[in-house]
CSV table of C-alpha atoms in Angstrom, one decimal:
chain,number,residue,atom,x,y,z
A,1361,UNK,CA,0.0,-0.4,0.1
A,1362,UNK,CA,3.0,1.7,-0.9
A,1363,UNK,CA,2.2,5.9,-2.0
A,1364,UNK,CA,-1.3,6.2,0.9
A,1365,UNK,CA,-0.1,7.9,3.0
A,1366,UNK,CA,1.5,7.4,6.1
A,1367,UNK,CA,-0.5,4.8,9.2
A,1368,UNK,CA,-2.2,5.2,12.8
A,1369,UNK,CA,-0.5,2.8,14.5
A,1370,UNK,CA,-4.4,1.9,16.2
A,1371,UNK,CA,-6.2,-0.7,14.4
A,1372,UNK,CA,-8.8,0.0,17.1
A,1373,UNK,CA,-12.5,-0.3,14.9
A,1374,UNK,CA,-14.0,3.1,17.0
A,1375,UNK,CA,-11.5,5.0,14.6
A,1376,UNK,CA,-12.5,7.4,12.6
A,1377,UNK,CA,-16.2,7.5,14.5
A,1378,UNK,CA,-16.6,4.2,11.5
A,1379,UNK,CA,-19.3,2.3,13.1
A,1380,UNK,CA,-18.0,-1.7,12.2
A,1381,UNK,CA,-21.1,-4.1,13.4
A,1382,UNK,CA,-23.2,-4.6,10.5
A,1383,UNK,CA,-22.9,-7.8,8.6
A,1384,UNK,CA,-23.2,-9.1,5.0
A,1385,UNK,CA,-26.2,-11.2,4.7
A,1386,UNK,CA,-23.8,-13.9,4.0
A,1387,UNK,CA,-21.3,-13.3,7.6
A,1388,UNK,CA,-18.6,-10.9,5.9
A,1389,UNK,CA,-17.3,-8.0,8.2
A,1390,UNK,CA,-15.3,-5.6,9.3
A,1391,UNK,CA,-12.8,-6.3,10.9
A,1392,UNK,CA,-10.6,-3.0,11.4
A,1393,UNK,CA,-10.3,0.6,10.9
A,1394,UNK,CA,-7.3,2.8,11.0
A,1395,UNK,CA,-6.6,6.7,9.9
A,1396,UNK,CA,-4.7,7.6,7.9
A,1397,UNK,CA,-4.9,11.5,8.0
A,1398,UNK,CA,-7.9,13.7,7.9
A,1399,UNK,CA,-9.7,12.1,4.7
A,1400,UNK,CA,-8.2,8.8,4.4
A,1401,UNK,CA,-8.5,5.5,6.6
A,1402,UNK,CA,-8.2,2.0,5.7
A,1403,UNK,CA,-9.9,-0.8,6.7
A,1404,UNK,CA,-9.8,-4.2,6.5
A,1405,UNK,CA,-12.9,-6.5,4.9
A,1406,UNK,CA,-13.0,-10.0,5.9
A,1407,UNK,CA,-15.1,-12.3,2.9
A,1408,UNK,CA,-16.3,-15.3,3.8
A,1409,UNK,CA,-17.0,-16.3,0.5
A,1410,UNK,CA,-13.2,-16.1,0.2
A,1411,UNK,CA,-12.3,-16.7,3.8
A,1412,UNK,CA,-9.9,-14.2,4.0
A,1413,UNK,CA,-9.3,-10.5,5.3
A,1414,UNK,CA,-8.5,-7.7,2.7
A,1415,UNK,CA,-8.0,-4.0,3.2
A,1416,UNK,CA,-10.2,-1.4,1.6
A,1417,UNK,CA,-8.7,2.2,1.4
A,1418,UNK,CA,-11.4,4.9,1.6
A,1419,UNK,CA,-10.9,8.3,1.1
A,1420,UNK,CA,-14.3,10.5,2.3
A,1421,UNK,CA,-16.3,13.4,1.4
A,1422,UNK,CA,-15.5,16.2,2.1
A,1423,UNK,CA,-18.1,16.8,3.5
A,1424,UNK,CA,-19.9,14.9,5.7
A,1425,UNK,CA,-22.4,16.8,6.8
A,1426,UNK,CA,-25.2,14.6,4.6
A,1427,UNK,CA,-25.8,10.8,3.3
A,1428,UNK,CA,-22.9,11.1,0.5
A,1429,UNK,CA,-22.7,8.2,-2.8
A,1430,UNK,CA,-19.4,6.0,-3.5
A,1431,UNK,CA,-17.0,5.8,-6.1
A,1432,UNK,CA,-15.3,2.1,-6.9
A,1433,UNK,CA,-12.0,2.4,-8.3
A,1434,UNK,CA,-10.4,-1.0,-9.2
A,1435,UNK,CA,-7.0,-1.5,-9.6
A,1436,UNK,CA,-5.4,-3.5,-12.9
A,1437,UNK,CA,-4.0,-7.1,-13.1
A,1438,UNK,CA,-1.9,-7.3,-9.9
A,1439,UNK,CA,-5.4,-5.8,-7.6
A,1440,UNK,CA,-3.1,-3.0,-6.4
A,1441,UNK,CA,-1.0,-5.3,-3.7
A,1442,UNK,CA,2.4,-3.6,-5.2
A,1443,UNK,CA,3.4,-0.7,-6.6
A,1444,UNK,CA,1.0,-0.3,-10.0
A,1445,UNK,CA,-2.0,1.3,-7.6
A,1446,UNK,CA,-3.7,4.1,-8.0
A,1447,UNK,CA,-2.3,4.9,-5.0
A,1448,UNK,CA,1.0,4.7,-5.2
A,1449,UNK,CA,1.4,5.8,-8.8
A,1450,UNK,CA,-1.4,8.8,-9.0
A,1451,UNK,CA,-2.9,11.9,-7.0
A,1452,UNK,CA,-6.2,10.2,-7.4
A,1453,UNK,CA,-6.4,10.7,-3.2
A,1454,UNK,CA,-5.8,13.9,-3.5
A,1455,UNK,CA,-7.6,14.8,-6.5
A,1456,UNK,CA,-10.6,13.4,-4.1
A,1457,UNK,CA,-9.9,15.2,-1.2
A,1458,UNK,CA,-12.2,18.1,-2.0
A,1459,UNK,CA,-15.4,15.7,-3.9
A,1460,UNK,CA,-18.9,15.3,-2.0
A,1461,UNK,CA,-18.5,11.3,-2.3
A,1462,UNK,CA,-16.7,8.1,-0.8
A,1463,UNK,CA,-13.7,7.0,-2.6
A,1464,UNK,CA,-13.4,3.1,-2.3
A,1465,UNK,CA,-10.2,1.0,-3.8
A,1466,UNK,CA,-9.8,-2.4,-2.6
A,1467,UNK,CA,-7.2,-4.4,-2.6
A,1468,UNK,CA,-6.6,-7.4,-3.7
A,1469,UNK,CA,-7.2,-10.1,-6.5
A,1470,UNK,CA,-4.1,-10.0,-8.7
A,1471,UNK,CA,-4.8,-11.8,-12.3
A,1472,UNK,CA,-8.4,-12.2,-11.4
A,1473,UNK,CA,-10.1,-10.1,-12.9
A,1474,UNK,CA,-12.3,-9.9,-10.4
A,1475,UNK,CA,-13.9,-13.0,-11.5
A,1476,UNK,CA,-16.0,-15.6,-9.0
A,1477,UNK,CA,-13.6,-18.8,-10.6
A,1478,UNK,CA,-15.5,-22.2,-10.9
A,1479,UNK,CA,-12.8,-23.9,-9.2
A,1480,UNK,CA,-9.4,-22.7,-6.4
A,1481,UNK,CA,-6.3,-22.3,-8.4
A,1482,UNK,CA,-2.8,-23.4,-6.9
A,1483,UNK,CA,-1.6,-20.5,-7.7
A,1484,UNK,CA,-3.9,-17.7,-7.6
A,1485,UNK,CA,-6.8,-19.4,-4.4
A,1486,UNK,CA,-9.7,-19.3,-4.8
A,1487,UNK,CA,-11.3,-16.0,-6.3
A,1488,UNK,CA,-14.9,-15.1,-5.8
A,1489,UNK,CA,-14.3,-11.3,-6.5
A,1490,UNK,CA,-17.8,-10.6,-8.4
A,1491,UNK,CA,-19.4,-12.2,-4.8
A,1492,UNK,CA,-17.2,-9.7,-3.2
A,1493,UNK,CA,-17.6,-6.6,-4.5
A,1494,UNK,CA,-21.4,-6.7,-5.5
A,1495,UNK,CA,-22.7,-8.7,-2.5
A,1496,UNK,CA,-20.1,-8.8,0.3
A,1497,UNK,CA,-18.0,-5.2,0.5
A,1498,UNK,CA,-21.4,-2.7,-0.5
A,1499,UNK,CA,-23.4,-3.3,2.1
A,1500,UNK,CA,-20.3,-2.5,4.5
A,1501,UNK,CA,-19.3,0.4,3.1
A,1502,UNK,CA,-23.0,1.9,3.7
A,1503,UNK,CA,-23.0,0.9,6.7
A,1504,UNK,CA,-20.0,1.4,7.7
A,1505,UNK,CA,-19.0,5.3,6.2
A,1506,UNK,CA,-23.7,6.2,5.9
A,1507,UNK,CA,-24.1,6.5,2.2
A,1508,UNK,CA,-27.5,7.3,-0.4
A,1509,UNK,CA,-26.7,4.2,-1.4
A,1510,UNK,CA,-26.5,5.6,-5.4
A,1511,UNK,CA,-23.0,3.8,-6.3
A,1512,UNK,CA,-20.2,4.1,-9.6
A,1513,UNK,CA,-17.5,2.4,-10.0
A,1514,UNK,CA,-14.1,2.5,-12.4
A,1515,UNK,CA,-11.2,0.4,-13.6
A,1516,UNK,CA,-8.2,0.2,-15.6
A,1517,UNK,CA,-7.0,-2.2,-17.7
A,1518,UNK,CA,-8.6,-6.0,-16.9
A,1519,UNK,CA,-10.7,-4.1,-14.5
A,1520,UNK,CA,-11.4,-2.2,-17.1
A,1521,UNK,CA,-13.5,-5.4,-18.6
A,1522,UNK,CA,-14.9,-6.3,-15.2
A,1523,UNK,CA,-16.4,-3.0,-14.8
A,1524,UNK,CA,-18.3,-3.5,-17.5
A,1525,UNK,CA,-19.5,-7.0,-16.1
A,1526,UNK,CA,-20.7,-5.7,-12.8
A,1527,UNK,CA,-23.6,-3.8,-13.3
A,1528,UNK,CA,-24.7,-7.0,-14.9
A,1529,UNK,CA,-24.4,-9.1,-11.8
A,1530,UNK,CA,-25.9,-6.9,-9.9
A,1531,UNK,CA,-28.7,-4.5,-11.7
A,1532,UNK,CA,-29.1,-1.1,-9.8
A,1533,UNK,CA,-25.7,-1.6,-7.9
A,1534,UNK,CA,-24.2,1.0,-9.8
A,1535,UNK,CA,-25.4,4.4,-12.0
A,1536,UNK,CA,-22.6,4.7,-13.9
A,1537,UNK,CA,-19.4,3.4,-15.2
A,1538,UNK,CA,-16.2,4.2,-15.8
A,1539,UNK,CA,-13.4,2.1,-18.0
A,1540,UNK,CA,-9.6,3.1,-18.7
A,1541,UNK,CA,-8.4,1.1,-21.1
A,1542,UNK,CA,-10.2,-2.5,-20.8
A,1543,UNK,CA,-11.1,-4.8,-23.3
A,1544,UNK,CA,-14.9,-5.7,-23.1
A,1545,UNK,CA,-14.6,-8.6,-25.4
A,1546,UNK,CA,-14.1,-11.9,-23.6
A,1547,UNK,CA,-15.4,-14.9,-25.6
A,1548,UNK,CA,-13.5,-14.3,-29.5
A,1549,UNK,CA,-10.1,-15.4,-29.9
A,1550,UNK,CA,-8.5,-11.6,-29.4
A,1551,UNK,CA,-10.5,-11.1,-25.8
A,1552,UNK,CA,-9.4,-15.2,-25.0
A,1553,UNK,CA,-6.1,-15.0,-25.6
A,1554,UNK,CA,-6.1,-11.8,-23.8
A,1555,UNK,CA,-7.7,-13.2,-20.9
A,1556,UNK,CA,-5.2,-16.3,-21.0
A,1557,UNK,CA,-2.2,-13.4,-21.0
A,1558,UNK,CA,-3.0,-11.7,-18.0
A,1559,UNK,CA,-4.4,-14.3,-15.6
A,1560,UNK,CA,-0.8,-16.3,-17.0
A,1561,UNK,CA,1.2,-14.0,-16.1
A,1562,UNK,CA,0.4,-14.3,-12.9
A,1563,UNK,CA,0.7,-18.3,-12.9
A,1564,UNK,CA,-3.2,-19.2,-13.2
A,1565,UNK,CA,-5.2,-21.3,-14.6
A,1566,UNK,CA,-8.0,-19.5,-17.0
A,1567,UNK,CA,-9.9,-22.9,-17.0
A,1568,UNK,CA,-10.6,-22.3,-13.6
A,1569,UNK,CA,-12.4,-19.3,-14.2
A,1570,UNK,CA,-14.5,-19.9,-16.8
A,1571,UNK,CA,-14.1,-23.6,-17.8
A,1572,UNK,CA,-12.4,-24.3,-20.7
A,1573,UNK,CA,-12.7,-21.3,-24.0
A,1574,UNK,CA,-16.4,-21.0,-25.0
A,1575,UNK,CA,-18.0,-22.6,-22.2
A,1576,UNK,CA,-21.1,-20.7,-20.5
A,1577,UNK,CA,-19.5,-18.6,-18.0
A,1578,UNK,CA,-17.2,-17.5,-20.9
A,1579,UNK,CA,-20.0,-16.3,-22.7
A,1580,UNK,CA,-21.9,-14.7,-19.4
A,1581,UNK,CA,-19.1,-12.9,-18.4
A,1582,UNK,CA,-18.0,-10.9,-22.4
A,1583,UNK,CA,-19.2,-6.8,-21.8
A,1584,UNK,CA,-20.0,-7.2,-25.5
A,1585,UNK,CA,-21.6,-10.4,-26.0
A,1586,UNK,CA,-24.5,-9.0,-23.2
A,1587,UNK,CA,-24.2,-4.6,-24.1
A,1588,UNK,CA,-28.3,-4.5,-23.4
A,1589,UNK,CA,-27.7,-5.1,-20.1
A,1590,UNK,CA,-25.6,-1.7,-20.3
A,1591,UNK,CA,-28.7,0.6,-21.3
A,1592,UNK,CA,-30.1,3.3,-18.5
A,1593,UNK,CA,-26.2,3.2,-17.0
A,1594,UNK,CA,-23.6,6.3,-17.8
A,1595,UNK,CA,-21.0,4.6,-20.1
A,1596,UNK,CA,-17.3,6.1,-19.8
A,1597,UNK,CA,-14.7,4.1,-21.9
A,1598,UNK,CA,-11.2,4.7,-23.3
A,1599,UNK,CA,-8.2,4.3,-25.3
A,1600,UNK,CA,-5.0,5.2,-25.4
A,1601,UNK,CA,-3.8,3.7,-29.0
A,1602,UNK,CA,-0.3,3.0,-27.9
A,1603,UNK,CA,1.2,5.6,-29.7
A,1604,UNK,CA,4.6,7.2,-27.6
A,1605,UNK,CA,2.8,10.4,-26.0
A,1606,UNK,CA,3.5,13.4,-22.6
A,1607,UNK,CA,3.8,10.4,-20.2
A,1608,UNK,CA,6.5,8.3,-22.8
A,1609,UNK,CA,9.5,9.7,-22.3
A,1610,UNK,CA,12.2,10.9,-18.9
A,1611,UNK,CA,10.8,14.2,-18.1
A,1612,UNK,CA,7.0,13.3,-18.6
A,1613,UNK,CA,7.6,9.9,-16.3
A,1614,UNK,CA,8.7,12.3,-13.7
A,1615,UNK,CA,6.0,14.6,-13.9
A,1616,UNK,CA,3.5,12.5,-13.6
A,1617,UNK,CA,5.6,10.7,-10.7
A,1618,UNK,CA,6.3,13.7,-9.1
A,1619,UNK,CA,4.7,15.4,-5.7
A,1620,UNK,CA,6.2,12.6,-3.4
A,1621,UNK,CA,4.8,9.4,-5.4
A,1622,UNK,CA,8.0,8.7,-7.2
A,1623,UNK,CA,8.1,5.4,-5.9
A,1624,UNK,CA,11.6,3.4,-6.1
A,1625,UNK,CA,11.6,-0.4,-4.9
A,1626,UNK,CA,14.4,-2.3,-5.2
A,1627,UNK,CA,16.4,-2.3,-8.5
A,1628,UNK,CA,12.8,-1.1,-9.6
A,1629,UNK,CA,13.6,2.0,-10.6
A,1630,UNK,CA,10.1,3.9,-12.3
A,1631,UNK,CA,12.2,6.8,-13.5
A,1632,UNK,CA,14.7,5.1,-15.6
A,1633,UNK,CA,15.2,4.1,-19.1
A,1634,UNK,CA,14.7,0.4,-19.1
A,1635,UNK,CA,11.0,1.2,-17.2
A,1636,UNK,CA,10.3,3.7,-19.9
A,1637,UNK,CA,11.7,1.2,-22.2
A,1638,UNK,CA,9.2,-1.3,-21.0
A,1639,UNK,CA,6.4,1.5,-21.2
A,1640,UNK,CA,6.7,1.9,-24.4
A,1641,UNK,CA,6.8,-1.2,-25.8
A,1642,UNK,CA,5.3,-3.6,-23.8
A,1643,UNK,CA,2.3,-0.7,-22.4
A,1644,UNK,CA,2.4,0.8,-26.5
A,1645,UNK,CA,1.5,-2.8,-27.9
A,1646,UNK,CA,-1.5,-3.6,-24.6
A,1647,UNK,CA,-2.1,-0.4,-25.8
A,1648,UNK,CA,-3.4,-0.8,-29.5
A,1649,UNK,CA,-4.8,-3.7,-28.6
A,1650,UNK,CA,-7.4,-2.4,-26.1
A,1651,UNK,CA,-7.8,0.7,-28.2
A,1652,UNK,CA,-9.2,-2.0,-30.9
A,1653,UNK,CA,-11.2,-3.2,-28.2
A,1654,UNK,CA,-12.8,-0.2,-27.3
A,1655,UNK,CA,-13.9,0.2,-30.9
A,1656,UNK,CA,-15.4,-2.1,-31.5
A,1657,UNK,CA,-17.6,-1.8,-28.1
A,1658,UNK,CA,-18.2,1.6,-29.5
A,1659,UNK,CA,-19.6,0.4,-32.3
A,1660,UNK,CA,-21.4,-2.7,-30.4
A,1661,UNK,CA,-23.5,0.4,-27.8
A,1662,UNK,CA,-24.1,2.6,-31.0
A,1663,UNK,CA,-25.6,0.0,-33.3
A,1664,UNK,CA,-27.7,-0.9,-30.1
A,1665,UNK,CA,-28.7,2.9,-29.3
A,1666,UNK,CA,-27.3,2.3,-26.2
A,1667,UNK,CA,-25.6,6.4,-25.4
A,1668,UNK,CA,-21.7,6.2,-24.0
A,1669,UNK,CA,-19.3,8.5,-23.0
A,1670,UNK,CA,-15.8,7.1,-25.3
A,1671,UNK,CA,-12.4,9.4,-25.8
A,1672,UNK,CA,-8.9,8.5,-27.6
A,1673,UNK,CA,-5.7,10.2,-27.5
A,1674,UNK,CA,-2.5,9.1,-28.5
A,1675,UNK,CA,-0.2,7.2,-25.5
A,1676,UNK,CA,0.3,3.6,-24.3
A,1677,UNK,CA,-1.2,1.5,-21.1
A,1678,UNK,CA,0.0,3.7,-18.5
A,1679,UNK,CA,-0.7,5.4,-15.1
A,1680,UNK,CA,-0.3,9.2,-16.4
A,1681,UNK,CA,-3.1,8.5,-19.1
A,1682,UNK,CA,-4.6,6.9,-16.5
A,1683,UNK,CA,-4.9,9.5,-14.0
A,1684,UNK,CA,-5.4,12.1,-16.4
A,1685,UNK,CA,-9.0,10.3,-18.1
A,1686,UNK,CA,-10.1,9.6,-14.6
A,1687,UNK,CA,-10.4,13.2,-13.9
A,1688,UNK,CA,-11.6,13.2,-17.4
A,1689,UNK,CA,-14.4,11.1,-16.8
A,1690,UNK,CA,-15.4,12.5,-13.0
A,1691,UNK,CA,-17.8,14.5,-14.5
A,1692,UNK,CA,-19.6,12.2,-16.7
A,1693,UNK,CA,-19.1,9.4,-13.0
A,1694,UNK,CA,-20.7,12.3,-10.8
A,1695,UNK,CA,-24.0,12.9,-12.6
A,1696,UNK,CA,-24.4,9.5,-12.5
A,1697,UNK,CA,-24.5,9.6,-8.5
A,1698,UNK,CA,-26.3,12.4,-8.8
A,1699,UNK,CA,-23.9,14.9,-7.8
A,1700,UNK,CA,-23.6,18.9,-9.0
């Protein structure tokens, strides 16, 4: 959780006046609260479905005198467990500090696509993230934070796929969705290869997630095929084109990672030339694929007469662009959550 601030030594559930007595229908519960700063807390939430406790970082609204909506913000492939997180790589927690919404960033679920896997995996364990994010966590967040019950969800990369399927799993839970550099299609040849690649990076077996490619689970989790179920949501989708942009230089990286957010972890200097080359080569290739996917989804939604906002720009699959896209999408998410 590097980059989210210094944490209070106390894990007393009474910290910051957050009540923790609520229990979700399956018995999931908040087991601890830590104060990070005047606006931020970290919850520890035990998931009954996974029989494991996970951190959840929260930025509270600027004005808590009234019940406020919740924006769930998902990390990418590694689940935010390392340096690849909104907290470590962007200034979004700071950006949200003067907004009247609760920002909730779950941590965990690397290489899981935040899905409910049909089998436990030898490498990645038990993954029931769809259940956690739609059934277990929301009632606990609502009770602990005194929300108004209005939710939105946003995510990058693999989570840019997931955030399009979560509203299908739990209709009415979310009012607005933002997907940055995701690929909605998961069950065709391209989508299947993309999913296999990501899960394989974590050592997982994709057949433990949705069974053999082409099985019903793959089709059920394909937002492109099931796009009709997105009707009525405020939708925002964006992608770069894979070509180098303003953050694909050493100076651009330094600008984006400035303000105390620059992370140097062992031999991994994120401002180094080696990291930059990887960002341009690998990140460029990945973003070219997500651009293709996003344009396909645009055509699909247009064919169904489902309104959505799309934004395209130069750039690779990297945090500087996602930081910018979050800020650009904020008015759309804000409107969806009923904020002026």
